[in-house]
Coordinates of C-alpha atoms in Angstrom, one line a residue:
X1470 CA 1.1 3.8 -26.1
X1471 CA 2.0 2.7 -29.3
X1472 CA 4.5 0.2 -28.1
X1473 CA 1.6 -1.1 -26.0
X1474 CA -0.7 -1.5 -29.1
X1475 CA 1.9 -3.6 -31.0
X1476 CA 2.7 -6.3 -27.8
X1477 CA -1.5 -6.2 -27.8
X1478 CA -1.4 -7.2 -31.1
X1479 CA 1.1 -9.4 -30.9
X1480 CA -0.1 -11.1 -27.7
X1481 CA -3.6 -12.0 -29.7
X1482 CA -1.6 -14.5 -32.1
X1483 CA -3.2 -13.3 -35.1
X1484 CA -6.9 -14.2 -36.3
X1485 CA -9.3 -15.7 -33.4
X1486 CA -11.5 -19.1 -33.7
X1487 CA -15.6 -18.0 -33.2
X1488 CA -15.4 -19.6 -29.5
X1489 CA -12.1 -17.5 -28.8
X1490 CA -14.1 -14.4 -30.1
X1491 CA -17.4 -15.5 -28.2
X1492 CA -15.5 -15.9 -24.9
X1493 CA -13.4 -12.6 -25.2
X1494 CA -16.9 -10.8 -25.9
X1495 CA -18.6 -12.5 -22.3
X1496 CA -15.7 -11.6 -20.9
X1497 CA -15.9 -7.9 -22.0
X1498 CA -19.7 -8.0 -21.2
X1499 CA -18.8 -9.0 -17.6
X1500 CA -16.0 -6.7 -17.2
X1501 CA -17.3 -4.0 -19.0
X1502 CA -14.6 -4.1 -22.0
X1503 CA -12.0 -2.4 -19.1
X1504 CA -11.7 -0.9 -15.2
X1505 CA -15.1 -1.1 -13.2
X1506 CA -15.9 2.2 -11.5
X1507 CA -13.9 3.3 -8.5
X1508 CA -14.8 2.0 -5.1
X1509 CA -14.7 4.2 -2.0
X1510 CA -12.2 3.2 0.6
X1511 CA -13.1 0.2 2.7
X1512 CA -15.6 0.4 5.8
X1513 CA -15.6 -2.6 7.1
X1514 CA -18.3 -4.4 8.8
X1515 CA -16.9 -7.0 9.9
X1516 CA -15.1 -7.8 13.2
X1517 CA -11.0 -8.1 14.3
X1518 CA -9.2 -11.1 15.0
X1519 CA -7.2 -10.7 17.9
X1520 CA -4.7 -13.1 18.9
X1521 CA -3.8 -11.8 22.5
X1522 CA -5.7 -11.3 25.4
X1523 CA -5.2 -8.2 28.3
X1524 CA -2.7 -10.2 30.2
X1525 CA -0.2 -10.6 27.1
X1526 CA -1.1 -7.1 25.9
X1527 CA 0.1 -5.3 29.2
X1528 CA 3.0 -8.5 29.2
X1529 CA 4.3 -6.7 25.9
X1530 CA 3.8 -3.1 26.6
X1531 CA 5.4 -4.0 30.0
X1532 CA 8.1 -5.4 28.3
X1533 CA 8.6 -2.7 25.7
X1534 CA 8.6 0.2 28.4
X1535 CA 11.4 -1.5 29.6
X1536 CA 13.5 -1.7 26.2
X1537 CA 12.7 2.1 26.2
X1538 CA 14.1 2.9 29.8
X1539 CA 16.9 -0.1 30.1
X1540 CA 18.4 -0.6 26.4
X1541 CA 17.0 2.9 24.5
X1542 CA 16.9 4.1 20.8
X1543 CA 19.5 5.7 18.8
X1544 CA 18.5 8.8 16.8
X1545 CA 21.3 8.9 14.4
X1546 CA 23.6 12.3 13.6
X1547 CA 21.1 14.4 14.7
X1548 CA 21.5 16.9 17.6
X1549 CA 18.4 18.5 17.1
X1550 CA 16.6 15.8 17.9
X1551 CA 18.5 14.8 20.8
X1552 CA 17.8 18.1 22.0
X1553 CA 14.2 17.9 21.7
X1554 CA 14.4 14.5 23.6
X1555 CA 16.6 15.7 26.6
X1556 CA 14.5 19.0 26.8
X1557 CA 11.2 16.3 26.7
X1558 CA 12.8 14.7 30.1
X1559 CA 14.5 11.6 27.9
X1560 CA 18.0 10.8 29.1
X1561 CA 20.1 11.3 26.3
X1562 CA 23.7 9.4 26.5
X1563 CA 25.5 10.3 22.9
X1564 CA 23.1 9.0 20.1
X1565 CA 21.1 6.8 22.8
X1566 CA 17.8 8.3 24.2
X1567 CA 16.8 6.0 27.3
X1568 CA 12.9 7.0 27.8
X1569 CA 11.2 7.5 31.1
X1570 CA 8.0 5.2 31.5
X1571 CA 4.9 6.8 30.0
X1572 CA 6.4 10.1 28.0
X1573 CA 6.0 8.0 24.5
X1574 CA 2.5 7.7 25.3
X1575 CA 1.7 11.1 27.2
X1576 CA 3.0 12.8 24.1
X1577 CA 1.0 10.3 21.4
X1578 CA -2.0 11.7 23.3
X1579 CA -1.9 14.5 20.5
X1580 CA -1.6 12.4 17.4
X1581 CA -5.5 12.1 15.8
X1582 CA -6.6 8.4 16.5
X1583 CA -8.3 9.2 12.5
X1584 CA -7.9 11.8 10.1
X1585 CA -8.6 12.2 6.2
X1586 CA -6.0 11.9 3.6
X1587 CA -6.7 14.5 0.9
X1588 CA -6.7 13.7 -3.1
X1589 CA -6.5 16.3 -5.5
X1590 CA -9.8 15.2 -6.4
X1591 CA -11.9 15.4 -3.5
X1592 CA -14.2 12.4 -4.8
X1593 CA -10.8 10.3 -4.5
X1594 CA -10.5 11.5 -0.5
X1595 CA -9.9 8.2 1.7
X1596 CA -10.0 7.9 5.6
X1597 CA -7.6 6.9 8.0
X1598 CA -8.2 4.8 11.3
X1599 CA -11.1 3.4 12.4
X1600 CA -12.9 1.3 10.7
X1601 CA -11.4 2.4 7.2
X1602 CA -9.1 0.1 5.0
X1603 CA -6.8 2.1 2.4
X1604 CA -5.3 -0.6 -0.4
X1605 CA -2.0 0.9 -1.9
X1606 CA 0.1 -0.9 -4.4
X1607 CA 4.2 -2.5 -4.3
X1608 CA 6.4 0.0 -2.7
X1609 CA 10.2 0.1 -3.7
X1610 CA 11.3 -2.4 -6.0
X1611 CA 14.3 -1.1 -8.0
X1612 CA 13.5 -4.6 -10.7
X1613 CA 10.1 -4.6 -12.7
X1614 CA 8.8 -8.3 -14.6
X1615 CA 7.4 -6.8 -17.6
X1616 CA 4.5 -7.6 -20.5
X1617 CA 7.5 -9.4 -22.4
X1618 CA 7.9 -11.8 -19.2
X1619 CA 11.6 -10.3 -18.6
X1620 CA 13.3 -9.2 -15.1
X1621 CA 14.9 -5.8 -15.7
X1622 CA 15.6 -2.6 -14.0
X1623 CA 12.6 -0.2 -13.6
X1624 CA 12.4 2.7 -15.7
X1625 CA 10.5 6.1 -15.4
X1626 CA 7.8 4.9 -17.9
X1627 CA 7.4 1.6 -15.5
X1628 CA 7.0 3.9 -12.9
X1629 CA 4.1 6.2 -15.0
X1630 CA 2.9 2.7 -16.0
X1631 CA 2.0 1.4 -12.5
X1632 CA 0.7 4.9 -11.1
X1633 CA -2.0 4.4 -14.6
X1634 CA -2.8 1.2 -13.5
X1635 CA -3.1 2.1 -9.3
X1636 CA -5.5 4.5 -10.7
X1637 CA -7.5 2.4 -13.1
X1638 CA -7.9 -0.5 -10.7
X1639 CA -11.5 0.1 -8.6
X1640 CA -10.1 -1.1 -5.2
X1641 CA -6.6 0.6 -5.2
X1642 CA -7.4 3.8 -3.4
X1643 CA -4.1 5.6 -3.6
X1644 CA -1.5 5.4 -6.1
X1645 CA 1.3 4.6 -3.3
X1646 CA 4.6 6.3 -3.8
X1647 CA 7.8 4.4 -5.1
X1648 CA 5.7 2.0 -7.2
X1649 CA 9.0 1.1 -8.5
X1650 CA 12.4 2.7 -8.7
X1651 CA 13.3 4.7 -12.0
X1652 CA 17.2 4.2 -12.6
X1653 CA 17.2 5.7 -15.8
X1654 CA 16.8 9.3 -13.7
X1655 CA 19.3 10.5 -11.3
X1656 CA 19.3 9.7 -7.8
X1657 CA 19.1 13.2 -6.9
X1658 CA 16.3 14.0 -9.5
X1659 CA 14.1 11.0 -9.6
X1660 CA 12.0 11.7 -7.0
X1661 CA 10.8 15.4 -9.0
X1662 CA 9.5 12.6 -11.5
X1663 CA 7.9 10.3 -9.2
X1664 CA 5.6 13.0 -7.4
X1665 CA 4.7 14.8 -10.5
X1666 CA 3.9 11.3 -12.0
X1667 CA 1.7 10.7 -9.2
X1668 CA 0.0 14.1 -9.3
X1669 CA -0.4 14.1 -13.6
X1670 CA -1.1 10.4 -13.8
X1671 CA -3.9 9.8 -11.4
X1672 CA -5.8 12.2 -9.1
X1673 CA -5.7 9.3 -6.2
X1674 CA -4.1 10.3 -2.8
X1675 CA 0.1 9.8 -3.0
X1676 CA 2.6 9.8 -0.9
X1677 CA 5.9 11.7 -0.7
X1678 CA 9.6 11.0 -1.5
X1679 CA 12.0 10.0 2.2
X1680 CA 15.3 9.6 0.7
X1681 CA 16.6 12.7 2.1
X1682 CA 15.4 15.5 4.1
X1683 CA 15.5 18.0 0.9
X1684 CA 13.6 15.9 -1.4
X1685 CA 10.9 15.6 1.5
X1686 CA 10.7 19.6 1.1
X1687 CA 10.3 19.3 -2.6
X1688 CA 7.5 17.0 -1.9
X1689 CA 5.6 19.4 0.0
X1690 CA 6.3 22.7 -2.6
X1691 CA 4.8 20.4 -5.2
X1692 CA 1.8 20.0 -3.0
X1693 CA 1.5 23.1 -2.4
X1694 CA 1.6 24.3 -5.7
X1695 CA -1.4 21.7 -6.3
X1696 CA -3.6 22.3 -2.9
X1697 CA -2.3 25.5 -1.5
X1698 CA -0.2 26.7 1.1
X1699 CA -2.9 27.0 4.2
X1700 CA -4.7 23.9 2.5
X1701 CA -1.5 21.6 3.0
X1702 CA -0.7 23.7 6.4
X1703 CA -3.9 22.2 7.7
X1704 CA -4.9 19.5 6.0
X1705 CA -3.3 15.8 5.2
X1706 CA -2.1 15.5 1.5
X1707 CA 0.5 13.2 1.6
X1708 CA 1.5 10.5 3.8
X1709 CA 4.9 9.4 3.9
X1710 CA 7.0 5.8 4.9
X1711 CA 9.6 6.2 8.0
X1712 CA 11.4 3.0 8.6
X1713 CA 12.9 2.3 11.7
X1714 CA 16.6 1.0 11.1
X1715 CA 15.6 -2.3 13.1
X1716 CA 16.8 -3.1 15.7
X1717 CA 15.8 0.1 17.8
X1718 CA 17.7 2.9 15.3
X1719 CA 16.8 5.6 13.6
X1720 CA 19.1 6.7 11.2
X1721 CA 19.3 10.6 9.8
X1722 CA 17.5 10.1 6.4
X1723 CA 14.4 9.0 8.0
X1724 CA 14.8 11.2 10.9
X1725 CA 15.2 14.0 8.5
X1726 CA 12.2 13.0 6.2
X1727 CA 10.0 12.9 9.6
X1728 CA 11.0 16.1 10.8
X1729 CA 10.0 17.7 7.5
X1730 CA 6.6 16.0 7.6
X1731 CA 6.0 16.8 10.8
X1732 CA 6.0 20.1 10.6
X1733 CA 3.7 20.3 7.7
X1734 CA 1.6 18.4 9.8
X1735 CA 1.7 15.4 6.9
X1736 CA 1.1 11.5 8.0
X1737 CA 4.6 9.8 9.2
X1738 CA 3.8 6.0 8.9
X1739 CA 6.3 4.8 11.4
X1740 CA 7.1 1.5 10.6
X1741 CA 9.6 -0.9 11.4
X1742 CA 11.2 -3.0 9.0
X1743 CA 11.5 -6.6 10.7
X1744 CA 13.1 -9.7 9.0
X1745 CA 12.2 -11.8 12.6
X1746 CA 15.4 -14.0 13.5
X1747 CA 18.0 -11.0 12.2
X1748 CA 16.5 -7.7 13.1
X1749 CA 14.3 -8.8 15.8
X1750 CA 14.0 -12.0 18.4
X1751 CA 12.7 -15.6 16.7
X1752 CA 9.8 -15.4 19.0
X1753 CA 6.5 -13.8 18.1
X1754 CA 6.4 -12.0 21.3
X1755 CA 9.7 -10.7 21.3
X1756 CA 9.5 -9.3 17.7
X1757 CA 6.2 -7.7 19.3
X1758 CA 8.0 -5.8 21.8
X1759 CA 10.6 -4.3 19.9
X1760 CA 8.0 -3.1 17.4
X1761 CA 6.3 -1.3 20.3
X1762 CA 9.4 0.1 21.6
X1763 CA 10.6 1.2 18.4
X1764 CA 7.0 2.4 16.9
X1765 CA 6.8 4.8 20.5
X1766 CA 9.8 6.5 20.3
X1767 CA 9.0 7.2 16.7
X1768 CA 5.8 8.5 16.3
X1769 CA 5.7 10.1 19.8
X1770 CA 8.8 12.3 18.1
X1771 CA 6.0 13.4 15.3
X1772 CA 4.3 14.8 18.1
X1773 CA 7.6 16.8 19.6
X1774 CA 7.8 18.0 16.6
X1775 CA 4.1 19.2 16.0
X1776 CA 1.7 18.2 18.5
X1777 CA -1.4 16.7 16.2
X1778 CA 0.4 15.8 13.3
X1779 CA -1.0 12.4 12.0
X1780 CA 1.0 9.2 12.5
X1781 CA 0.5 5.7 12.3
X1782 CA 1.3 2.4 14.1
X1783 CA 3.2 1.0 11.2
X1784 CA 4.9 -2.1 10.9
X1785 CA 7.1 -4.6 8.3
X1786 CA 7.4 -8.3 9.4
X1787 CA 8.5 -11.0 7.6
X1788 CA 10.5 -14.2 8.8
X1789 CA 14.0 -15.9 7.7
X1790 CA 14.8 -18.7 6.6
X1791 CA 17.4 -19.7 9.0
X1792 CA 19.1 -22.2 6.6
X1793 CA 19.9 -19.5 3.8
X1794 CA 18.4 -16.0 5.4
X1795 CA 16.6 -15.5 2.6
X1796 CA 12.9 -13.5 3.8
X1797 CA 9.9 -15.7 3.8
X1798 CA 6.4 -14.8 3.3
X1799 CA 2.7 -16.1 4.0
X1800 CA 4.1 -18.1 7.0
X1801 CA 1.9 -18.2 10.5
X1802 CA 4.4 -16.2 12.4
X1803 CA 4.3 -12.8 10.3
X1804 CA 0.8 -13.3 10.7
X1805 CA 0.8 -13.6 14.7
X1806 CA 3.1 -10.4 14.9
X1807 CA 0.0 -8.7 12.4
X1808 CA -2.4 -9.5 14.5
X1809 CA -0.7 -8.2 17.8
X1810 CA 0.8 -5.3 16.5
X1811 CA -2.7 -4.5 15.3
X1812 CA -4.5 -4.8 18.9
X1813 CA -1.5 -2.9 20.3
X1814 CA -2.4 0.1 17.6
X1815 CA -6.2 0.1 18.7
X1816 CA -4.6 0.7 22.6
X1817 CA -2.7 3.3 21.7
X1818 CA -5.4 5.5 19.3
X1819 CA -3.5 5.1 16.2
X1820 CA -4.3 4.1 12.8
X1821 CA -2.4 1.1 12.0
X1822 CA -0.3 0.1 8.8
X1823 CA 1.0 -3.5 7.9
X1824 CA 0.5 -6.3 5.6
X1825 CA -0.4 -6.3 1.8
X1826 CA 0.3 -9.3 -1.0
X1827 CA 3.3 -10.2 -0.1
X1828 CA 5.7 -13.2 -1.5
X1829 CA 8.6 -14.9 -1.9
X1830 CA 8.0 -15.7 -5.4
X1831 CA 10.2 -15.2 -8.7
X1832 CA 7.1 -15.1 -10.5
X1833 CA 3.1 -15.1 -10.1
X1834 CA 2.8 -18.6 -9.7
X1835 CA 1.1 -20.8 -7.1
X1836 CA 3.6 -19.7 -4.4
X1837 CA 3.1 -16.1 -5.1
X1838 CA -0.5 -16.7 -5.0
X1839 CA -0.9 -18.7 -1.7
X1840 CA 1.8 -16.5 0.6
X1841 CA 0.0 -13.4 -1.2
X1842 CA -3.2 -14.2 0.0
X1843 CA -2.3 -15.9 3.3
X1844 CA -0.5 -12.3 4.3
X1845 CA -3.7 -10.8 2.8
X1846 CA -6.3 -12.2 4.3
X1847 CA -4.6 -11.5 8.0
X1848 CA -4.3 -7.8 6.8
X1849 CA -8.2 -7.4 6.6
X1850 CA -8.6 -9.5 9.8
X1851 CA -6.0 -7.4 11.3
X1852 CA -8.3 -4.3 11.2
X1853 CA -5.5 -2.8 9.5
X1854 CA -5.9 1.2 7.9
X1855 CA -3.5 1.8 5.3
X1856 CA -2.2 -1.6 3.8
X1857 CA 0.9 -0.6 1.6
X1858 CA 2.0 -3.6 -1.0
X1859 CA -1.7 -4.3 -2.0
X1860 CA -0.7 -5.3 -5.1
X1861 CA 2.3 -6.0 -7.6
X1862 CA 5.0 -7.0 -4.9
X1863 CA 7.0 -10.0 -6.4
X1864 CA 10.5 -11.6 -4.9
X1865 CA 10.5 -10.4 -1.5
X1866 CA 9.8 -6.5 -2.6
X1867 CA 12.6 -7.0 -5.3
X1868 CA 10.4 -6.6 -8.5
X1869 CA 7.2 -4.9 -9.1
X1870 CA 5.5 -7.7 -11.4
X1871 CA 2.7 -6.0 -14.0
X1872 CA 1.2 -9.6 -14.1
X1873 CA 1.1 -9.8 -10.5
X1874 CA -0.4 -6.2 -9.9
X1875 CA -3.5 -7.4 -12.1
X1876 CA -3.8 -10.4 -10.1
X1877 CA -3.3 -8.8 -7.1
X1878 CA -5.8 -5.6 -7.6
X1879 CA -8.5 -8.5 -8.3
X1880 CA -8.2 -10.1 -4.8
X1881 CA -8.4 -6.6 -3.7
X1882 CA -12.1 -6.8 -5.2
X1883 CA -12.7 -9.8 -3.1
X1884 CA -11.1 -8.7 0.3
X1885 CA -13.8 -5.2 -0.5
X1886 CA -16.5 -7.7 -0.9
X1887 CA -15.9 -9.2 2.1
X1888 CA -15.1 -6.5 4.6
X1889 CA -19.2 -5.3 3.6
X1890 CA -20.2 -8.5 6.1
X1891 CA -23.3 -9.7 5.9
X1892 CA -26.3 -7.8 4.9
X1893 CA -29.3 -8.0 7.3
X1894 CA -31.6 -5.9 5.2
X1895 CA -35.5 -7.1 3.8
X1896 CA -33.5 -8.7 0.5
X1897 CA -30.4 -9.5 2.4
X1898 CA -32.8 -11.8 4.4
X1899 CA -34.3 -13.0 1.3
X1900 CA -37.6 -14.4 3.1
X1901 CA -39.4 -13.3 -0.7
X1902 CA -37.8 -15.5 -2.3
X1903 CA -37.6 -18.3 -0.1
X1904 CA -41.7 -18.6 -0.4
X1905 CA -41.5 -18.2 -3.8
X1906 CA -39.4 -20.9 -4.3
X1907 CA -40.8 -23.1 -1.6
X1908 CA -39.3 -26.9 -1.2
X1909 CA -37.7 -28.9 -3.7
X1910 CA -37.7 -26.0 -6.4
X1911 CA -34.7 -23.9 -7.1
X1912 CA -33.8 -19.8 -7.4
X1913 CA -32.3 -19.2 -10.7
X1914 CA -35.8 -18.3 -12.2
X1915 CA -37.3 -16.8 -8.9
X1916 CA -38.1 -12.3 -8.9
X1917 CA -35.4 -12.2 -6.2
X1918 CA -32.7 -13.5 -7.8
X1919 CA -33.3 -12.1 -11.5
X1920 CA -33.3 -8.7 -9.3
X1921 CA -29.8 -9.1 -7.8
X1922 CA -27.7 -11.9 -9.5
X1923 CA -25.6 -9.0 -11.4
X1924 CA -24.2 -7.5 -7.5
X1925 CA -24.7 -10.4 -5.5
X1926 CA -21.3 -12.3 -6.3
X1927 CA -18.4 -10.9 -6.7
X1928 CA -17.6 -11.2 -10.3
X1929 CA -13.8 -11.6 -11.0
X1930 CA -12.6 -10.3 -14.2
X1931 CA -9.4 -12.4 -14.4
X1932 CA -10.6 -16.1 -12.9
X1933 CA -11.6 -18.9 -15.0
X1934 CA -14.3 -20.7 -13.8
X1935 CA -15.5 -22.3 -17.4
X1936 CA -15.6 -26.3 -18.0
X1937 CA -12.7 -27.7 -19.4
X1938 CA -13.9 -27.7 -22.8
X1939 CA -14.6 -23.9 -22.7
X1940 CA -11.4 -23.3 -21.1
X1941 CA -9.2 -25.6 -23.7
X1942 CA -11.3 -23.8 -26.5
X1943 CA -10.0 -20.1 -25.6
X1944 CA -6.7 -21.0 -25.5
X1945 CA -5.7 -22.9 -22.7
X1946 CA -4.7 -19.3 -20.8
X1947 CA -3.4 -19.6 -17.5
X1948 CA -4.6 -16.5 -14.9
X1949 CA -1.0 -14.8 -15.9
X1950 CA -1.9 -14.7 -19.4
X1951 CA -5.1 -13.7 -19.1
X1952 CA -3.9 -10.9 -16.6
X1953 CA -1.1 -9.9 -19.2
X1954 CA -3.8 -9.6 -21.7
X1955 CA -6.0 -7.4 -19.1
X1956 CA -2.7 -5.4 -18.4
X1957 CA -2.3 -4.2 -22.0
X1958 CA -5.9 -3.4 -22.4
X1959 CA -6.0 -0.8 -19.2
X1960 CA -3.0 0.5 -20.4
X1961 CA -4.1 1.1 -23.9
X1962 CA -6.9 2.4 -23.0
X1963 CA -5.9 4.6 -20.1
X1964 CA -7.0 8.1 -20.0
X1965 CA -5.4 10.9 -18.1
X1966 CA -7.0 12.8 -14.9
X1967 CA -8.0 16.8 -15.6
X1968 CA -5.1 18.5 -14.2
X1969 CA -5.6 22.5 -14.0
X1970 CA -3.2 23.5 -16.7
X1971 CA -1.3 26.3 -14.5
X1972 CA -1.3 23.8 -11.8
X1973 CA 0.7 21.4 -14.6
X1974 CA 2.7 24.2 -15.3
X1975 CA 3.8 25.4 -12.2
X1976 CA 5.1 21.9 -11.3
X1977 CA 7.0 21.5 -14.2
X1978 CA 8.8 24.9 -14.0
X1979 CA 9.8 23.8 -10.5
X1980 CA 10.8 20.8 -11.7
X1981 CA 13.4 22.4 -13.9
X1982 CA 14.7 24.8 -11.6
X1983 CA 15.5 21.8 -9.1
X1984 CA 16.9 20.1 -11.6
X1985 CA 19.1 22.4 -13.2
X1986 CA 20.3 23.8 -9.5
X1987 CA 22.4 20.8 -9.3
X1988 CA 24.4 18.5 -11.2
X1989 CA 23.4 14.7 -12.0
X1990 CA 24.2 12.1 -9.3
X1991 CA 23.8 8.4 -9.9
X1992 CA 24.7 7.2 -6.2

């Protein structure tokens, strides 16, 4: 923190003129000098937007039993699961499971259409399905752009640094999981760090580590060392990111990381990764159907596993560019495949998973800002349940941007505000005030209005909406500055979670023993 203090100092350029001073005090009196208090997890009020009707719906899920039957899935280098497949009444041919039409969905009929997802702090519990949206900030980036504006490799205290600000920001309601990668820490030993930073930093839901079946297990000691055996047993406590190996693979190290979630009866979020024009079709319809195909085989093996074990309908879609294959983001066709993926979720009864703030960017400029909130926007509209990459995502998933998370978390206000709908109530209606005011007058002075201006806009803490003059006497700040300056004041001012001190102990002896039962390994 001490570091933080200095670049805070530093940032402030020295001695402030009265209207620098004056501003930065209506600022704090606006924001409240830091955070605003924690905001539930998204209901929302208001409806979907669906982009195909019944005929393309069954068109698609026609299509996709066929891929199942015709083409199949590989489950990579694992025979148990190939076993449970043939014994389900798959054809298995080596790695290739071909799928009789209808088991996927007979045996999805198990998986919980909605189910809770457990925090340590039960005030922090979020819901999953239905009408519930779950924000959750950048997932994997091994690059961080820091405070000082530079593009480096992420470090453990990045990684402590994000899960602080995940659980400062009001409308982030989970502190995600690989908010960045740590390379300062063994491969084979990061993940101890990452799940304990999770559990010490914030008291948020989290999810668990996938990189290897093992390190899934460790996952699930350390939360049961936090909620208890029979409490974990029974109850959802972490939820964890399966990738399919698009197109139509799974390989062992997500198989294995499902398996072990699975029968802890954890959340697998089976999603498939889809850069449209290399790992799927060009078309919107065809990158549709493989996402079925591949999200059925998937998450119906979750239920082989452990019939009622949560899963979700998750997808990853982007575009290419087909001049340099680079991924682009914010474009209409990700946006189509959202929207369809989404109404084929709702058919089959699971929650659904895509979408967040997602760019192409190198830094939180205009670009970052338009894709982020094109890809946004269509992830509310989507209906969608748990939207991973909520905030911080920078360079197509390369960099987790501190600037850009501040920025990010903000919008996240916005999309809250908006997902309330409109309010029908006696001073939602305002009649009051409108025969108070009566023609030709206006409302700033009227009861109803000096009763609810405080909550009846949402009030960003990070936009400037000032005159010119106002904004050329404070400095001239763009939003990046201003959300740098923001940045260092959570962080400065960041308080820990209570954490039952046995429970903190515990962890850490575990952590020890894993780490000292095997030697350091950097690949």
């Amino acid at each position: 923190m001490d570091d933080v203090n200095q670049q805070t100092e530093a940032a402030g350029g020295g001695r402030r003129s009265r209207g620098e001073r004056g501003a930065a005090g209506r600022r704090a009196s606006r924001t409240g000098g830091g955070p605003g208090p924690s905001l539930p997890y998204v209901t929302r009020r208001i409806g979907v937007y669906e982009v195909l009707d019944e005929e393309g719906l069954q068109l698609i899920e026609r299509n996709a039993d066929t891929i199942l039957e015709e083409i199949g899935i590989e489950f990579r280098d694992d025979d148990e699961v190939l076993a449970l497949w043939a014994k389900a009444g798959a054809d298995v041919k080596g790695q290739r499971v071909h799928f009789p039409k209808g088991l996927c969905r007979e045996l999805l009929k198990t998986a919980p259409k909605e189910f809770t997802w457990h925090a340590r702090n039960p005030a922090r519990n979020v819901h999953i399905g239905g009408n519930a949206t779950v924000f959750a900030p950048v997932y994997g980036p091994p690059f961080v752009r820091d405070l000082e504006g530079t593009r480096r490799y992420a470090t453990i205290e990045d990684f402590r640094n994000f899960v602080k600000l995940a659980y400062m920001a009001p409308s982030m309601h989970s502190s995600g999981g690989t908010v960045c990668e740590p390379v300062d820490i063994p491969v084979n030993k990061r993940h101890l760090d990452m799940v304990y930073s999770h559990i010490r930093y914030s008291d948020k839901p989290f999810m668990g580590s996938v990189t290897a079946p093992e390190r899934a297990e460790d996952t699930i000691t350390m939360c049961k060392l936090v909620f208890g055996d029979e409490f974990v047993d029974n109850n959802c406590v972490t939820l964890n990111l399966i990738n399919a190996n698009s197109p139509m693979v799974f390989d062992e190290t997500m198989v294995g990381a499902l398996k072990v979630y699975a029968r802890h009866n954890q959340a697998s979020v089976v999603s498939p990764f889809i850069l449209s024009g290399a790992m799927s079709p060009v078309t919107v319809a065809g990158t549709l159907t493989q996402i079925l195909a591949e999200v059925l085989a998937g998450a119906s093996l979750t239920q082989l596993i452990r019939p009622g074990s949560p899963v979700l309908f998750g997808t990853f879609a982007a575009s290419i560019s087909m001049q340099s294959g680079a991924p682009t983001f914010g474009t209409p066709e990700p946006s189509l495949v959202s929207y369809g993926a989404a109404q084929l979720a709702r058919r089959l009864g699971l929650p659904f998973r895509t979408g967040g703030s997602l760019c192409g960017s190198k830094v939180p400029d205009a670009q970052a800002a338009h894709e982020s909130s094109n890809t946004l926007n269509t992830t509310l509209l989507a209906g969608t349940n748990f939207v991973l990459h909520a905030a911080g995502w920078l360079e197509g998933g390369l960099v987790s941007s501190y600037e850009k998370f501040m920025i990010d978390q903000d919008q996240l206000g916005m999309m809250q505000k908006l997902a309330k709908g409109v309010d029908l109530s006696d001073t939602g209606q305002a009649l009051d005030a409108i025969r108070e005011v009566g023609p030709g007058s206006h409302y700033l002075g009227c009861a109803h209005t000096q009763a609810n201006f405080q909550t009846a806009f949402y009030r960003s803490p990070l936009a400037d909406n000032n005159s010119f003059e106002q904004w050329e006497i404070e400095g001239e700040k763009r939003i990046e500055e201003r959300a740098n300056a923001l940045c260092r004041s959570w962080l400065e001012s960041y308080e820990a979670p209570a954490l039952d001190p046995a429970i903190d102990e515990a962890l850490l002896a575990f952590i020890k023993e894993r780490k000292d039962s095997m030697p350091d390994a950097f690949t």
